[in-house]
GROMACS .gro file of C-alpha atoms in nm:
model
  334
    1MET     CA    1   0.467  -1.053   5.138
    2GLY     CA    2   0.441  -1.267   4.825
    3SER     CA    3   0.087  -1.379   4.896
    4VAL     CA    4  -0.019  -1.020   4.977
    5LEU     CA    5   0.125  -0.896   4.647
    6GLU     CA    6  -0.036  -1.181   4.454
    7GLU     CA    7  -0.370  -1.095   4.612
    8PHE     CA    8  -0.314  -0.731   4.518
    9TYR     CA    9  -0.258  -0.827   4.154
   10ALA     CA   10  -0.564  -1.051   4.161
   11GLU     CA   11  -0.771  -0.762   4.292
   12LEU     CA   12  -0.642  -0.539   4.012
   13GLU     CA   13  -0.752  -0.799   3.759
   14ARG     CA   14  -1.097  -0.825   3.918
   15ARG     CA   15  -1.133  -0.446   3.900
   16ARG     CA   16  -1.009  -0.440   3.538
   17LEU     CA   17  -0.693  -0.251   3.627
   18VAL     CA   18  -0.336  -0.299   3.505
   19ALA     CA   19  -0.012  -0.233   3.692
   20LEU     CA   20   0.201  -0.039   3.445
   21TRP     CA   21   0.529  -0.159   3.596
   22ARG     CA   22   0.442  -0.513   3.491
   23VAL     CA   23   0.372  -0.433   3.125
   24VAL     CA   24   0.565  -0.115   3.049
   25ARG     CA   25   0.839  -0.284   2.841
   26GLY     CA   26   0.581  -0.433   2.609
   27LEU     CA   27   0.375  -0.116   2.583
   28MET     CA   28   0.668   0.120   2.531
   29PRO     CA   29   0.962  -0.069   2.374
   30SER     CA   30   1.288   0.112   2.304
   31GLN     CA   31   1.208   0.096   1.931
   32PRO     CA   32   0.924  -0.042   1.714
   33GLN     CA   33   0.883  -0.420   1.735
   34SER     CA   34   0.645  -0.495   1.449
   35ARG     CA   35   0.500  -0.843   1.412
   36PHE     CA   36   0.462  -0.774   1.038
   37LEU     CA   37   0.735  -0.917   0.816
   38PRO     CA   38   0.886  -0.812   0.485
   39HIS     CA   39   0.721  -1.023   0.217
   40LEU     CA   40   0.686  -1.043  -0.162
   41TRP     CA   41   0.394  -1.161  -0.373
   42ARG     CA   42   0.467  -1.280  -0.730
   43TRP     CA   43   0.272  -1.134  -1.021
   44LYS     CA   44   0.244  -1.473  -1.188
   45ASP     CA   45   0.055  -1.602  -0.882
   46LEU     CA   46  -0.153  -1.287  -0.838
   47ARG     CA   47  -0.262  -1.281  -1.202
   48ALA     CA   48  -0.335  -1.654  -1.217
   49LEU     CA   49  -0.544  -1.650  -0.900
   50ALA     CA   50  -0.726  -1.331  -1.000
   51THR     CA   51  -0.814  -1.500  -1.330
   52SER     CA   52  -0.944  -1.803  -1.141
   53ALA     CA   53  -1.148  -1.577  -0.914
   54ALA     CA   54  -1.303  -1.419  -1.225
   55GLU     CA   55  -1.421  -1.763  -1.333
   56LEU     CA   56  -1.560  -1.856  -0.992
   57VAL     CA   57  -1.702  -1.540  -0.835
   58VAL     CA   58  -1.973  -1.309  -0.972
   59VAL     CA   59  -1.942  -0.938  -0.901
   60ASP     CA   60  -2.273  -0.840  -0.741
   61ARG     CA   61  -2.413  -0.699  -0.418
   62ALA     CA   62  -2.314  -1.014  -0.232
   63ALA     CA   63  -1.948  -1.006  -0.335
   64GLU     CA   64  -1.921  -0.625  -0.395
   65ARG     CA   65  -1.570  -0.653  -0.543
   66ARG     CA   66  -1.355  -0.934  -0.682
   67VAL     CA   67  -1.044  -0.857  -0.480
   68LEU     CA   68  -0.752  -1.065  -0.352
   69GLY     CA   69  -0.583  -0.902  -0.053
   70LEU     CA   70  -0.216  -0.941   0.038
   71GLU     CA   71  -0.199  -1.084   0.390
   72ASN     CA   72   0.126  -1.050   0.579
   73PRO     CA   73   0.260  -1.390   0.696
   74GLY     CA   74   0.378  -1.241   1.025
   75VAL     CA   75   0.021  -1.174   1.138
   76PRO     CA   76  -0.211  -1.447   1.005
   77GLY     CA   77  -0.573  -1.339   0.999
   78SER     CA   78  -0.486  -0.970   0.991
   79CYS     CA   79  -0.618  -0.913   0.637
   80ALA     CA   80  -0.340  -0.657   0.606
   81ALA     CA   81  -0.007  -0.612   0.431
   82THR     CA   82   0.129  -0.380   0.705
   83PRO     CA   83  -0.021  -0.255   1.033
   84THR     CA   84  -0.204   0.026   0.852
   85LEU     CA   85  -0.219  -0.072   0.484
   86TRP     CA   86  -0.448  -0.300   0.287
   87ALA     CA   87  -0.305  -0.394  -0.053
   88ALA     CA   88  -0.472  -0.610  -0.315
   89VAL     CA   89  -0.534  -0.693  -0.679
   90GLN     CA   90  -0.880  -0.646  -0.829
   91ILE     CA   91  -1.005  -0.789  -1.158
   92LEU     CA   92  -1.302  -0.678  -1.366
   93LEU     CA   93  -1.419  -0.862  -1.676
   94PRO     CA   94  -1.557  -0.704  -1.994
   95GLY     CA   95  -1.918  -0.598  -1.947
   96GLU     CA   96  -1.907  -0.607  -1.569
   97VAL     CA   97  -1.997  -0.324  -1.332
   98ALA     CA   98  -1.890  -0.347  -0.969
   99PRO     CA   99  -2.177  -0.194  -0.767
  100ALA     CA  100  -2.162   0.159  -0.630
  101HIS     CA  101  -2.094   0.211  -0.263
  102ARG     CA  102  -1.904   0.437  -0.025
  103HIS     CA  103  -1.706   0.380   0.293
  104SER     CA  104  -1.493   0.552   0.553
  105GLN     CA  105  -1.177   0.402   0.410
  106GLY     CA  106  -0.982   0.597   0.149
  107ALA     CA  107  -0.858   0.405  -0.155
  108VAL     CA  108  -0.621   0.434  -0.449
  109ARG     CA  109  -0.615   0.226  -0.770
  110PHE     CA  110  -0.302   0.180  -0.979
  111ILE     CA  111  -0.381   0.014  -1.312
  112LEU     CA  112  -0.163  -0.281  -1.414
  113GLN     CA  113  -0.332  -0.453  -1.708
  114GLY     CA  114  -0.613  -0.397  -1.956
  115GLU     CA  115  -0.794  -0.121  -2.144
  116GLY     CA  116  -1.155  -0.009  -2.130
  117ALA     CA  117  -1.227   0.002  -1.758
  118TYR     CA  118  -1.334   0.309  -1.563
  119THR     CA  119  -1.412   0.425  -1.211
  120THR     CA  120  -1.697   0.665  -1.140
  121VAL     CA  121  -1.635   0.885  -0.835
  122GLU     CA  122  -1.921   1.110  -0.722
  123GLY     CA  123  -2.066   1.096  -1.072
  124GLU     CA  124  -1.736   1.170  -1.251
  125LYS     CA  125  -1.617   0.896  -1.486
  126HIS     CA  126  -1.241   0.833  -1.490
  127VAL     CA  127  -1.105   0.608  -1.763
  128MET     CA  128  -0.846   0.361  -1.632
  129ARG     CA  129  -0.541   0.277  -1.843
  130ARG     CA  130  -0.216   0.105  -1.753
  131GLY     CA  131  -0.014   0.325  -1.517
  132ASP     CA  132  -0.305   0.552  -1.425
  133LEU     CA  133  -0.368   0.631  -1.058
  134VAL     CA  134  -0.733   0.681  -0.955
  135LEU     CA  135  -0.846   0.795  -0.609
  136THR     CA  136  -1.166   0.717  -0.421
  137PRO     CA  137  -1.145   0.938  -0.111
  138SER     CA  138  -1.328   0.859   0.209
  139TRP     CA  139  -1.710   0.856   0.191
  140LEU     CA  140  -1.741   0.931  -0.180
  141TRP     CA  141  -1.967   0.718  -0.398
  142HIS     CA  142  -1.774   0.503  -0.644
  143ASP     CA  143  -1.827   0.212  -0.880
  144HIS     CA  144  -1.615   0.040  -1.145
  145GLY     CA  145  -1.705  -0.077  -1.494
  146ASN     CA  146  -1.536  -0.242  -1.789
  147VAL     CA  147  -1.656  -0.157  -2.141
  148GLY     CA  148  -1.341  -0.298  -2.302
  149GLN     CA  149  -1.265  -0.630  -2.465
  150GLU     CA  150  -1.026  -0.772  -2.204
  151PRO     CA  151  -1.004  -0.815  -1.827
  152THR     CA  152  -0.862  -0.521  -1.633
  153ILE     CA  153  -0.646  -0.581  -1.327
  154TRP     CA  154  -0.536  -0.311  -1.088
  155PHE     CA  155  -0.364  -0.266  -0.755
  156ASP     CA  156  -0.585  -0.152  -0.468
  157GLY     CA  157  -0.439   0.038  -0.172
  158LEU     CA  158  -0.660   0.128   0.124
  159ASP     CA  159  -0.627   0.231   0.489
  160ILE     CA  160  -0.859  -0.051   0.604
  161PRO     CA  161  -0.638  -0.172   0.896
  162LEU     CA  162  -0.597   0.181   1.029
  163VAL     CA  163  -0.969   0.258   1.017
  164ALA     CA  164  -1.044  -0.078   1.178
  165THR     CA  165  -0.801  -0.007   1.463
  166LEU     CA  166  -0.978   0.324   1.524
  167ASP     CA  167  -1.325   0.161   1.508
  168ALA     CA  168  -1.422   0.434   1.262
  169SER     CA  169  -1.565   0.229   0.975
  170PHE     CA  170  -1.892   0.312   0.799
  171PHE     CA  171  -2.020   0.152   0.477
  172GLU     CA  172  -2.323   0.228   0.260
  173GLN     CA  173  -2.452   0.091  -0.070
  174PHE     CA  174  -2.582   0.325  -0.340
  175HIS     CA  175  -2.957   0.304  -0.406
  176GLU     CA  176  -2.887   0.187  -0.763
  177HIS     CA  177  -2.630  -0.057  -0.900
  178ALA     CA  178  -2.427   0.225  -1.057
  179GLN     CA  179  -2.418   0.602  -1.045
  180PRO     CA  180  -2.519   0.830  -1.331
  181ALA     CA  181  -2.183   0.914  -1.488
  182GLY     CA  182  -2.044   1.223  -1.656
  183GLU     CA  183  -1.701   1.300  -1.793
  184ALA     CA  184  -1.416   1.421  -1.567
  185PRO     CA  185  -1.208   1.655  -1.785
  186ASN     CA  186  -1.004   1.797  -1.494
  187HIS     CA  187  -0.887   1.461  -1.355
  188ARG     CA  188  -0.990   1.570  -1.007
  189TRP     CA  189  -0.944   1.217  -0.876
  190SER     CA  190  -0.706   1.069  -1.130
  191TYR     CA  191  -0.343   1.095  -1.239
  192PRO     CA  192  -0.308   0.964  -1.597
  193TRP     CA  193   0.018   0.786  -1.678
  194THR     CA  194   0.045   1.002  -1.988
  195GLU     CA  195   0.109   1.294  -1.751
  196THR     CA  196   0.297   1.108  -1.477
  197ALA     CA  197   0.553   0.943  -1.706
  198PRO     CA  198   0.689   1.268  -1.858
  199ALA     CA  199   0.717   1.426  -1.514
  200LEU     CA  200   0.904   1.122  -1.385
  201MET     CA  201   1.136   1.114  -1.686
  202ARG     CA  202   1.224   1.479  -1.635
  203ARG     CA  203   1.386   1.388  -1.305
  204GLY     CA  204   1.761   1.404  -1.348
  205GLU     CA  205   2.086   1.344  -1.165
  206GLY     CA  206   2.036   1.651  -0.948
  207ASP     CA  207   1.701   1.517  -0.823
  208ALA     CA  208   1.836   1.179  -0.710
  209THR     CA  209   1.816   1.080  -0.344
  210PRO     CA  210   2.046   0.823  -0.180
  211PHE     CA  211   1.752   0.605  -0.072
  212ASP     CA  212   1.511   0.612  -0.368
  213ASP     CA  213   1.710   0.739  -0.668
  214LEU     CA  214   1.462   0.941  -0.878
  215ALA     CA  215   1.130   0.959  -0.693
  216LEU     CA  216   0.815   1.161  -0.749
  217GLN     CA  217   0.527   1.199  -0.504
  218TYR     CA  218   0.171   1.235  -0.629
  219VAL     CA  219   0.020   1.544  -0.463
  220ASN     CA  220  -0.323   1.700  -0.431
  221GLY     CA  221  -0.417   2.051  -0.537
  222SER     CA  222  -0.263   2.194  -0.220
  223GLY     CA  223   0.068   2.012  -0.263
  224GLY     CA  224  -0.003   1.755   0.008
  225PRO     CA  225  -0.046   1.375  -0.008
  226VAL     CA  226  -0.325   1.239  -0.227
  227LEU     CA  227  -0.525   1.128   0.078
  228PRO     CA  228  -0.503   1.219   0.448
  229THR     CA  229  -0.393   0.865   0.533
  230LEU     CA  230  -0.209   0.755   0.218
  231ALA     CA  231   0.083   0.891   0.019
  232CYS     CA  232   0.160   0.760  -0.330
  233TRP     CA  233   0.501   0.761  -0.496
  234VAL     CA  234   0.651   0.652  -0.825
  235GLN     CA  235   1.027   0.615  -0.870
  236ARG     CA  236   1.291   0.533  -1.128
  237LEU     CA  237   1.587   0.317  -1.048
  238ARG     CA  238   1.839   0.392  -1.319
  239PRO     CA  239   2.056   0.112  -1.465
  240GLY     CA  240   2.329   0.014  -1.222
  241VAL     CA  241   2.183   0.208  -0.927
  242TYR     CA  242   2.212   0.057  -0.580
  243THR     CA  243   2.053   0.279  -0.317
  244ARG     CA  244   2.160   0.319   0.044
  245ALA     CA  245   1.955   0.160   0.321
  246HIS     CA  246   1.735   0.347   0.564
  247ARG     CA  247   1.433   0.282   0.782
  248HIS     CA  248   1.134   0.482   0.905
  249VAL     CA  249   0.835   0.431   1.129
  250SER     CA  250   0.599   0.448   0.831
  251SER     CA  251   0.525   0.135   0.628
  252ALA     CA  252   0.489   0.083   0.254
  253VAL     CA  253   0.376  -0.154  -0.017
  254TYR     CA  254   0.559  -0.146  -0.351
  255VAL     CA  255   0.440  -0.253  -0.697
  256ILE     CA  256   0.695  -0.318  -0.972
  257PHE     CA  257   0.562  -0.139  -1.280
  258GLU     CA  258   0.856  -0.198  -1.514
  259GLY     CA  259   1.197  -0.360  -1.504
  260SER     CA  260   1.359  -0.600  -1.263
  261GLY     CA  261   1.598  -0.586  -0.972
  262PHE     CA  262   1.601  -0.659  -0.602
  263SER     CA  263   1.547  -0.502  -0.262
  264VAL     CA  264   1.711  -0.593   0.067
  265LEU     CA  265   1.455  -0.577   0.348
  266GLY     CA  266   1.578  -0.644   0.699
  267GLY     CA  267   1.881  -0.832   0.565
  268GLU     CA  268   1.673  -1.051   0.330
  269ARG     CA  269   1.719  -1.020  -0.047
  270PHE     CA  270   1.397  -1.007  -0.249
  271GLY     CA  271   1.438  -1.040  -0.625
  272TRP     CA  272   1.151  -0.882  -0.820
  273GLY     CA  273   1.013  -0.830  -1.168
  274PRO     CA  274   0.712  -0.665  -1.337
  275GLY     CA  275   0.391  -0.689  -1.138
  276ASP     CA  276   0.551  -0.825  -0.821
  277MET     CA  277   0.451  -0.657  -0.494
  278PHE     CA  278   0.631  -0.638  -0.161
  279ALA     CA  279   0.563  -0.501   0.186
  280VAL     CA  280   0.804  -0.300   0.400
  281PRO     CA  281   0.688  -0.300   0.765
  282PRO     CA  282   0.762  -0.013   1.004
  283TRP     CA  283   1.125   0.040   1.112
  284THR     CA  284   1.261  -0.211   0.863
  285TRP     CA  285   1.594  -0.142   0.693
  286HIS     CA  286   1.542  -0.137   0.316
  287GLU     CA  287   1.738  -0.058   0.001
  288HIS     CA  288   1.678  -0.114  -0.371
  289ALA     CA  289   1.898  -0.213  -0.664
  290ASN     CA  290   1.871  -0.224  -1.041
  291PRO     CA  291   2.161  -0.439  -1.164
  292SER     CA  292   2.064  -0.400  -1.531
  293SER     CA  293   2.315  -0.218  -1.747
  294GLU     CA  294   2.051  -0.091  -1.987
  295ARG     CA  295   1.693  -0.089  -1.858
  296GLU     CA  296   1.541   0.127  -1.588
  297ALA     CA  297   1.308  -0.007  -1.320
  298ILE     CA  298   0.992   0.182  -1.221
  299LEU     CA  299   0.825   0.122  -0.885
  300PHE     CA  300   0.493   0.252  -0.754
  301SER     CA  301   0.427   0.258  -0.379
  302ILE     CA  302   0.169   0.348  -0.118
  303GLN     CA  303   0.288   0.469   0.221
  304ASP     CA  304   0.121   0.565   0.549
  305THR     CA  305   0.360   0.858   0.607
  306PRO     CA  306   0.082   1.121   0.631
  307VAL     CA  307  -0.060   0.952   0.941
  308LEU     CA  308   0.272   0.939   1.126
  309GLN     CA  309   0.355   1.297   1.030
  310ALA     CA  310   0.014   1.429   1.136
  311LEU     CA  311   0.053   1.262   1.476
  312GLY     CA  312   0.407   1.393   1.523
  313LEU     CA  313   0.544   1.037   1.530
  314TYR     CA  314   0.744   1.022   1.210
  315ARG     CA  315   1.109   0.926   1.244
  316GLU     CA  316   1.366   0.789   1.001
  317GLU     CA  317   1.726   0.676   1.017
  318ALA     CA  318   2.001   0.607   0.764
  319TYR     CA  319   2.206   0.288   0.771
  320GLU     CA  320   2.559   0.404   0.837
  321ALA     CA  321   2.765   0.083   0.839
  322HIS     CA  322   2.905  -0.100   0.533
  323ASP     CA  323   2.877   0.208   0.309
  324GLY     CA  324   2.504   0.220   0.370
  325ARG     CA  325   2.429  -0.134   0.255
  326GLN     CA  326   2.301  -0.416   0.470
  327PRO     CA  327   2.472  -0.753   0.490
  328VAL     CA  328   2.247  -1.003   0.312
  329THR     CA  329   2.180  -1.295   0.545
  330ARG     CA  330   1.919  -1.485   0.343
  331GLU     CA  331   1.736  -1.497   0.010
  332PHE     CA  332   1.357  -1.481  -0.015
  333ALA     CA  333   1.236  -1.812  -0.155
  334GLY     CA  334   0.860  -1.764  -0.152
   0.00000   0.00000   0.00000
């Protein structure tokens, strides 16, 4: 019987068939088993290496963009921070213009350092200042320029891994280096920090959630996420706040805009400060804390929630044991 069954399996392989009963546990586990790991990237390293890249690499048609992507250590070679999210830092020097192009991937830019840069989206010029969020939706022409006196560094968030998984990527260069640009008085694709900050500061005790304290989602004109595949959030962790842990099937990448504190991700404690970035893979317990007695912490994040919700796959769960806080089993030392 054994040899007959082995021959049967060999015949399936020759015919490019798979016996489900042999692989079902791997294909349909009882809960998500992501190979991606929680990880944190330090701002001091990101800024130093971006500065080095600016000295070594010219922004032109060959390079397109001077970008350093965050690659998750759990999946070497993935060019991804989580299964669906690309996250990176991009630097543009005074006088430079990153060439115009468009692609299937949707992108967001959150400005971290510098004055005088701009992004042109479909001919509309959006000035980029610290804390501003600028969108470049799928298949819209966009280029970046810097007319200021100092380098500008921003956080890039894109759905590159998701689009790659779907084999749905298209890319096209504009026929000129840059688009003709006009002003964008209505901020159709931008969220200035001068408007975001007051809205965030208006959040009070009654708006607090147990998992994120005071959080505010950026929304489009219809009240939905900024892009079909990406949601953007900004949140305040008030002094002394320690949130409860939860997990969800969506993943996220966080950027520390102001303040310091720590997050516990899958039982590992990650201390963070301004400019640091960390990834939260799917179905990973996570909680945040601001131990300061005086200063608030502000965190920006991108999340792939819209994709999971659109597919009817979104699920989340609160951590019920230990008053909602995970036991810390190790300290991140990277």
